[in-house]
Amino acid sequence: MKTIWITGGSSGIGLAVAKKFLSQNWRVIISSKNINNLNSAKKNILESSTNKEIYAIKCDIAERKEVQDTLIKIEQEISKIDLALLNAAAYSPNKNQDFDIKNYELLIDVNIKGTIYCIEALQKIMNDRGNHIAIVSSPVGYRGLPTAGAYGLTKAALINLAETLFFDFKKKNIKISVINPGFIESRSTNLNSFPMPFIKSADYAAEKIFLGLTKSYKFEIYFPYFFLLAMKIGRILPYKIYFYLIKKITGL
């Protein structure tokens, strides 16, 4: 039985992915910084699964020592990790377009530094095992968007990081993937006040992520296809055209 560790596993995409992998006979370990939410998520998952190999371990990824201790505990007391899904993230939409340094610091601490702390600890234990690290980013990291300065900054950094580690971790025999979902129903997207085209359920995302991570190796997993295709085209547009289109679309 293979083992997946999921950060941010108590809700949204993380919870849906945990359910999906457990249903496919994987051993699943979910983490988040809130132990009460974790225990509720574990109970929810067990109610609908015959596979009981589900573990909930508190881990605040913004705390480097806690990440290191968590991975030691998992490897020594539960199982070696075959696949790590680094999904935990902070989200705080900047609806007023203010430059709020506290918002930037929060998102950088969790989304960038927290992910890096996980990768630091994982690469030490996974070295030369042929394991897999998948980083959940977002197409908001493709190009700058209104009101998304802090969040987009962190997601752009994660995409660039994954691209770099694709090369650097080959010598460690560790596979790297980046996951860029479109709008997915969750507590985070509930905070948005703007229309979200092609919004999908967390179960839809879990199915796409499971197939992308288990069938054949892919560096980038993205969905829904046509929405992400439009976002990818936006990456290569000249600034003058891109800024004009975004202004027309958003009215900002």
mmCIF file of C-alpha atoms in Angstrom:
data_model
loop_
_atom_site.group_PDB
_atom_site.id
_atom_site.type_symbol
_atom_site.label_atom_id
_atom_site.label_comp_id
_atom_site.label_asym_id
_atom_site.label_seq_id
_atom_site.Cartn_x
_atom_site.Cartn_y
_atom_site.Cartn_z
ATOM 1 C CA MET A 1 0.000 0.000 0.000
ATOM 2 C CA LYS A 2 1.366 3.404 -1.015
ATOM 3 C CA THR A 3 1.250 6.461 1.247
ATOM 4 C CA ILE A 4 0.313 10.061 0.476
ATOM 5 C CA TRP A 5 0.831 13.007 2.831
ATOM 6 C CA ILE A 6 -1.521 15.932 2.216
ATOM 7 C CA THR A 7 -0.995 19.350 3.786
ATOM 8 C CA GLY A 8 -4.125 21.449 4.122
ATOM 9 C CA GLY A 9 -6.033 18.162 4.219
ATOM 10 C CA SER A 10 -8.923 19.188 6.445
ATOM 11 C CA SER A 11 -11.025 21.023 3.842
ATOM 12 C CA GLY A 12 -11.471 21.930 0.195
ATOM 13 C CA ILE A 13 -9.226 20.287 -2.369
ATOM 14 C CA GLY A 14 -7.079 18.607 0.300
ATOM 15 C CA LEU A 15 -10.050 16.858 1.897
ATOM 16 C CA ALA A 16 -11.484 15.769 -1.450
ATOM 17 C CA VAL A 17 -8.111 14.408 -2.568
ATOM 18 C CA ALA A 18 -7.775 12.500 0.724
ATOM 19 C CA LYS A 19 -11.138 10.830 0.112
ATOM 20 C CA LYS A 20 -10.204 9.956 -3.463
ATOM 21 C CA PHE A 21 -6.835 8.414 -2.628
ATOM 22 C CA LEU A 22 -8.273 6.487 0.320
ATOM 23 C CA SER A 23 -10.971 5.044 -1.957
ATOM 24 C CA GLN A 24 -8.195 3.828 -4.272
ATOM 25 C CA ASN A 25 -6.516 1.853 -1.479
ATOM 26 C CA TRP A 26 -3.817 4.354 -0.547
ATOM 27 C CA ARG A 27 -2.710 5.062 3.007
ATOM 28 C CA VAL A 28 -3.589 8.728 3.591
ATOM 29 C CA ILE A 29 -2.076 11.162 6.089
ATOM 30 C CA ILE A 30 -3.714 14.584 6.360
ATOM 31 C CA SER A 31 -2.232 17.606 8.109
ATOM 32 C CA SER A 32 -3.268 21.142 8.952
ATOM 33 C CA LYS A 33 -2.601 23.554 11.804
ATOM 34 C CA ASN A 34 -6.069 23.056 13.330
ATOM 35 C CA ILE A 35 -6.359 19.687 15.068
ATOM 36 C CA ASN A 36 -10.131 20.016 15.597
ATOM 37 C CA ASN A 37 -10.738 20.530 11.884
ATOM 38 C CA LEU A 38 -8.419 17.621 11.153
ATOM 39 C CA ASN A 39 -10.260 15.239 13.459
ATOM 40 C CA SER A 40 -13.602 16.296 11.966
ATOM 41 C CA ALA A 41 -12.216 15.711 8.473
ATOM 42 C CA LYS A 42 -10.902 12.279 9.440
ATOM 43 C CA LYS A 43 -14.293 11.309 10.875
ATOM 44 C CA ASN A 44 -16.012 12.553 7.722
ATOM 45 C CA ILE A 45 -13.691 10.519 5.509
ATOM 46 C CA LEU A 46 -14.049 7.324 7.533
ATOM 47 C CA GLU A 47 -17.845 7.456 7.370
ATOM 48 C CA SER A 48 -17.767 6.837 3.630
ATOM 49 C CA SER A 49 -14.736 4.531 3.251
ATOM 50 C CA THR A 50 -13.997 0.862 3.819
ATOM 51 C CA ASN A 51 -10.281 1.654 3.821
ATOM 52 C CA LYS A 52 -9.417 2.769 7.378
ATOM 53 C CA GLU A 53 -5.786 3.747 6.690
ATOM 54 C CA ILE A 54 -6.323 7.441 7.366
ATOM 55 C CA TYR A 55 -4.222 9.436 9.843
ATOM 56 C CA ALA A 56 -4.575 13.041 11.021
ATOM 57 C CA ILE A 57 -1.474 14.839 12.305
ATOM 58 C CA LYS A 58 -1.340 18.499 13.274
ATOM 59 C CA CYS A 59 1.269 20.465 11.370
ATOM 60 C CA ASP A 60 1.575 24.215 10.897
ATOM 61 C CA ILE A 61 3.742 24.402 7.789
ATOM 62 C CA ALA A 62 4.777 27.967 8.655
ATOM 63 C CA GLU A 63 6.753 26.493 11.583
ATOM 64 C CA ARG A 64 9.937 24.900 10.259
ATOM 65 C CA LYS A 65 10.661 22.747 13.333
ATOM 66 C CA GLU A 66 7.074 21.490 13.425
ATOM 67 C CA VAL A 67 7.338 20.393 9.793
ATOM 68 C CA GLN A 68 10.575 18.528 10.471
ATOM 69 C CA ASP A 69 9.153 16.808 13.573
ATOM 70 C CA THR A 70 5.954 15.873 11.735
ATOM 71 C CA LEU A 71 7.798 14.143 8.918
ATOM 72 C CA ILE A 72 10.038 12.251 11.330
ATOM 73 C CA LYS A 73 6.928 11.089 13.204
ATOM 74 C CA ILE A 74 5.201 9.975 10.000
ATOM 75 C CA GLU A 75 8.211 8.074 8.666
ATOM 76 C CA GLN A 76 8.999 6.381 11.984
ATOM 77 C CA GLU A 77 5.512 5.635 13.298
ATOM 78 C CA ILE A 78 3.249 5.285 10.256
ATOM 79 C CA SER A 79 4.896 4.745 6.884
ATOM 80 C CA LYS A 80 7.401 6.014 4.379
ATOM 81 C CA ILE A 81 5.874 8.720 2.205
ATOM 82 C CA ASP A 82 5.575 7.882 -1.497
ATOM 83 C CA LEU A 83 3.762 11.060 -2.551
ATOM 84 C CA ALA A 84 3.515 14.462 -0.860
ATOM 85 C CA LEU A 85 0.782 16.871 -1.907
ATOM 86 C CA LEU A 86 1.753 20.341 -0.687
ATOM 87 C CA ASN A 87 -1.673 21.900 -0.740
ATOM 88 C CA ALA A 88 -1.849 24.084 2.396
ATOM 89 C CA ALA A 89 -2.149 27.780 1.650
ATOM 90 C CA ALA A 90 -3.410 31.059 3.038
ATOM 91 C CA TYR A 91 -5.775 33.155 0.961
ATOM 92 C CA SER A 92 -6.870 36.729 1.580
ATOM 93 C CA PRO A 93 -8.350 38.640 -1.372
ATOM 94 C CA ASN A 94 -7.354 42.305 -1.568
ATOM 95 C CA LYS A 95 -10.711 43.712 -2.674
ATOM 96 C CA ASN A 96 -9.717 47.345 -2.146
ATOM 97 C CA GLN A 97 -6.426 47.006 -4.047
ATOM 98 C CA ASP A 98 -4.570 48.387 -1.022
ATOM 99 C CA PHE A 99 -0.923 47.537 -0.510
ATOM 100 C CA ASP A 100 -1.293 45.807 2.860
ATOM 101 C CA ILE A 101 2.107 44.634 4.091
ATOM 102 C CA LYS A 102 0.575 42.354 6.735
ATOM 103 C CA ASN A 103 -1.345 40.517 4.043
ATOM 104 C CA TYR A 104 1.838 40.064 2.015
ATOM 105 C CA GLU A 105 3.747 38.804 5.048
ATOM 106 C CA LEU A 106 1.023 36.301 5.980
ATOM 107 C CA LEU A 107 0.800 34.799 2.516
ATOM 108 C CA ILE A 108 4.563 34.710 2.044
ATOM 109 C CA ASP A 109 5.039 32.978 5.419
ATOM 110 C CA VAL A 110 2.512 30.240 4.662
ATOM 111 C CA ASN A 111 2.439 29.825 0.892
ATOM 112 C CA ILE A 112 6.124 30.274 0.107
ATOM 113 C CA LYS A 113 8.102 29.691 3.289
ATOM 114 C CA GLY A 114 5.752 26.955 4.499
ATOM 115 C CA THR A 115 6.019 25.084 1.210
ATOM 116 C CA ILE A 116 9.796 25.461 1.222
ATOM 117 C CA TYR A 117 9.981 24.081 4.784
ATOM 118 C CA CYS A 118 8.049 21.014 3.611
ATOM 119 C CA ILE A 119 10.293 20.527 0.593
ATOM 120 C CA GLU A 120 13.418 20.931 2.714
ATOM 121 C CA ALA A 121 12.337 18.140 5.054
ATOM 122 C CA LEU A 122 10.931 15.917 2.306
ATOM 123 C CA GLN A 123 14.039 15.985 0.116
ATOM 124 C CA LYS A 124 16.129 14.695 3.007
ATOM 125 C CA ILE A 125 13.936 11.656 3.642
ATOM 126 C CA MET A 126 12.992 11.018 0.004
ATOM 127 C CA ASN A 127 16.513 11.225 -1.396
ATOM 128 C CA ASP A 128 17.074 8.474 -3.997
ATOM 129 C CA ARG A 129 13.742 6.726 -3.236
ATOM 130 C CA GLY A 130 11.974 7.622 -6.476
ATOM 131 C CA ASN A 131 9.239 9.491 -4.594
ATOM 132 C CA HIS A 132 7.063 12.368 -5.769
ATOM 133 C CA ILE A 133 6.391 15.912 -4.502
ATOM 134 C CA ALA A 134 3.396 17.788 -5.953
ATOM 135 C CA ILE A 135 3.008 21.516 -5.281
ATOM 136 C CA VAL A 136 -0.440 23.096 -5.532
ATOM 137 C CA SER A 137 -0.141 26.543 -7.105
ATOM 138 C CA SER A 138 -2.667 28.500 -9.174
ATOM 139 C CA PRO A 139 -3.027 30.027 -12.645
ATOM 140 C CA VAL A 140 -3.202 33.384 -10.851
ATOM 141 C CA GLY A 141 0.570 32.936 -10.749
ATOM 142 C CA TYR A 142 0.808 32.978 -14.546
ATOM 143 C CA ARG A 143 0.544 36.780 -14.784
ATOM 144 C CA GLY A 144 -0.329 39.742 -12.586
ATOM 145 C CA LEU A 145 -4.037 40.281 -11.938
ATOM 146 C CA PRO A 146 -5.950 43.085 -10.168
ATOM 147 C CA THR A 147 -6.441 42.593 -6.382
ATOM 148 C CA ALA A 148 -4.181 39.504 -6.428
ATOM 149 C CA GLY A 149 -0.817 41.064 -5.618
ATOM 150 C CA ALA A 150 0.050 39.046 -2.510
ATOM 151 C CA TYR A 151 -1.611 35.777 -3.502
ATOM 152 C CA GLY A 152 -0.423 35.953 -7.107
ATOM 153 C CA LEU A 153 3.123 36.689 -5.943
ATOM 154 C CA THR A 154 3.213 33.519 -3.857
ATOM 155 C CA LYS A 155 1.690 31.337 -6.555
ATOM 156 C CA ALA A 156 4.040 32.676 -9.227
ATOM 157 C CA ALA A 157 6.923 31.870 -6.893
ATOM 158 C CA LEU A 158 5.683 28.292 -6.454
ATOM 159 C CA ILE A 159 5.408 27.742 -10.206
ATOM 160 C CA ASN A 160 8.951 29.019 -10.697
ATOM 161 C CA LEU A 161 10.161 26.918 -7.767
ATOM 162 C CA ALA A 162 8.605 23.768 -9.210
ATOM 163 C CA GLU A 163 10.177 24.440 -12.604
ATOM 164 C CA THR A 164 13.582 24.804 -10.974
ATOM 165 C CA LEU A 165 13.214 21.724 -8.770
ATOM 166 C CA PHE A 166 12.163 19.650 -11.785
ATOM 167 C CA PHE A 167 15.799 19.903 -12.867
ATOM 168 C CA ASP A 168 17.533 20.069 -9.483
ATOM 169 C CA PHE A 169 15.753 17.099 -7.886
ATOM 170 C CA LYS A 170 16.419 14.704 -10.764
ATOM 171 C CA LYS A 171 19.793 13.946 -9.192
ATOM 172 C CA LYS A 172 17.938 13.079 -5.977
ATOM 173 C CA ASN A 173 15.550 10.771 -7.893
ATOM 174 C CA ILE A 174 12.546 12.813 -6.713
ATOM 175 C CA LYS A 175 9.767 13.696 -9.167
ATOM 176 C CA ILE A 176 8.273 17.191 -9.030
ATOM 177 C CA SER A 177 4.844 18.277 -10.240
ATOM 178 C CA VAL A 178 2.917 21.533 -10.058
ATOM 179 C CA ILE A 179 -0.887 21.617 -9.922
ATOM 180 C CA ASN A 180 -2.744 24.665 -11.250
ATOM 181 C CA PRO A 181 -6.493 24.385 -10.661
ATOM 182 C CA GLY A 182 -9.012 26.896 -11.929
ATOM 183 C CA PHE A 183 -11.754 28.094 -9.590
ATOM 184 C CA ILE A 184 -12.742 25.324 -7.165
ATOM 185 C CA GLU A 185 -15.598 25.536 -4.659
ATOM 186 C CA SER A 186 -14.035 26.035 -1.212
ATOM 187 C CA ARG A 187 -13.891 28.352 1.794
ATOM 188 C CA SER A 188 -11.308 30.400 -0.095
ATOM 189 C CA THR A 189 -13.349 30.961 -3.250
ATOM 190 C CA ASN A 190 -16.357 31.802 -1.071
ATOM 191 C CA LEU A 191 -14.449 34.965 -0.144
ATOM 192 C CA ASN A 192 -14.398 36.163 -3.752
ATOM 193 C CA SER A 193 -16.871 38.847 -4.801
ATOM 194 C CA PHE A 194 -16.281 38.570 -8.551
ATOM 195 C CA PRO A 195 -17.686 36.082 -11.116
ATOM 196 C CA MET A 196 -15.656 32.866 -11.273
ATOM 197 C CA PRO A 197 -15.907 31.268 -14.734
ATOM 198 C CA PHE A 198 -15.964 27.480 -15.042
ATOM 199 C CA ILE A 199 -15.995 26.992 -11.254
ATOM 200 C CA LYS A 200 -15.827 23.292 -10.360
ATOM 201 C CA SER A 201 -16.389 21.148 -7.272
ATOM 202 C CA ALA A 202 -13.621 19.893 -5.008
ATOM 203 C CA ASP A 203 -14.503 16.326 -6.050
ATOM 204 C CA TYR A 204 -13.886 17.274 -9.693
ATOM 205 C CA ALA A 205 -10.484 18.640 -8.713
ATOM 206 C CA ALA A 206 -9.674 15.499 -6.692
ATOM 207 C CA GLU A 207 -10.421 13.263 -9.677
ATOM 208 C CA LYS A 208 -8.171 15.313 -11.963
ATOM 209 C CA ILE A 209 -5.377 15.392 -9.386
ATOM 210 C CA PHE A 210 -5.584 11.653 -8.718
ATOM 211 C CA LEU A 211 -5.385 10.803 -12.410
ATOM 212 C CA GLY A 212 -2.614 13.328 -13.000
ATOM 213 C CA LEU A 213 -0.461 11.991 -10.173
ATOM 214 C CA THR A 214 -1.007 8.247 -10.591
ATOM 215 C CA LYS A 215 -1.507 7.352 -14.258
ATOM 216 C CA SER A 216 1.586 8.680 -15.986
ATOM 217 C CA TYR A 217 4.025 11.319 -14.818
ATOM 218 C CA LYS A 218 3.118 14.905 -15.679
ATOM 219 C CA PHE A 219 5.001 17.981 -14.605
ATOM 220 C CA GLU A 220 1.983 20.281 -14.745
ATOM 221 C CA ILE A 221 -1.556 19.196 -13.912
ATOM 222 C CA TYR A 222 -4.141 21.845 -14.799
ATOM 223 C CA PHE A 223 -7.923 22.003 -15.115
ATOM 224 C CA PRO A 224 -10.512 22.806 -16.367
ATOM 225 C CA TYR A 225 -8.830 22.603 -19.761
ATOM 226 C CA PHE A 226 -10.404 25.431 -21.779
ATOM 227 C CA PHE A 227 -10.244 27.973 -18.946
ATOM 228 C CA LEU A 228 -6.598 27.161 -18.288
ATOM 229 C CA LEU A 229 -5.845 27.229 -22.009
ATOM 230 C CA ALA A 230 -7.088 30.826 -22.100
ATOM 231 C CA MET A 231 -4.936 31.645 -19.061
ATOM 232 C CA LYS A 232 -1.895 30.066 -20.723
ATOM 233 C CA ILE A 233 -2.437 32.142 -23.863
ATOM 234 C CA GLY A 234 -2.521 35.191 -21.602
ATOM 235 C CA ARG A 235 1.001 34.362 -20.440
ATOM 236 C CA ILE A 236 2.494 35.051 -23.867
ATOM 237 C CA LEU A 237 0.539 38.163 -24.857
ATOM 238 C CA PRO A 238 2.495 41.426 -25.118
ATOM 239 C CA TYR A 239 1.922 43.682 -22.099
ATOM 240 C CA LYS A 240 -0.001 46.298 -24.070
ATOM 241 C CA ILE A 241 -2.564 43.736 -25.250
ATOM 242 C CA TYR A 242 -2.679 41.915 -21.918
ATOM 243 C CA PHE A 243 -3.277 45.067 -19.856
ATOM 244 C CA TYR A 244 -5.963 46.221 -22.292
ATOM 245 C CA LEU A 245 -7.835 42.893 -22.110
ATOM 246 C CA ILE A 246 -7.676 42.669 -18.322
ATOM 247 C CA LYS A 247 -8.961 46.235 -18.021
ATOM 248 C CA LYS A 248 -11.874 45.423 -20.356
ATOM 249 C CA ILE A 249 -12.704 42.187 -18.532
ATOM 250 C CA THR A 250 -12.486 43.514 -14.983
ATOM 251 C CA GLY A 251 -13.474 47.128 -15.498
ATOM 252 C CA LEU A 252 -10.647 48.198 -13.171
#
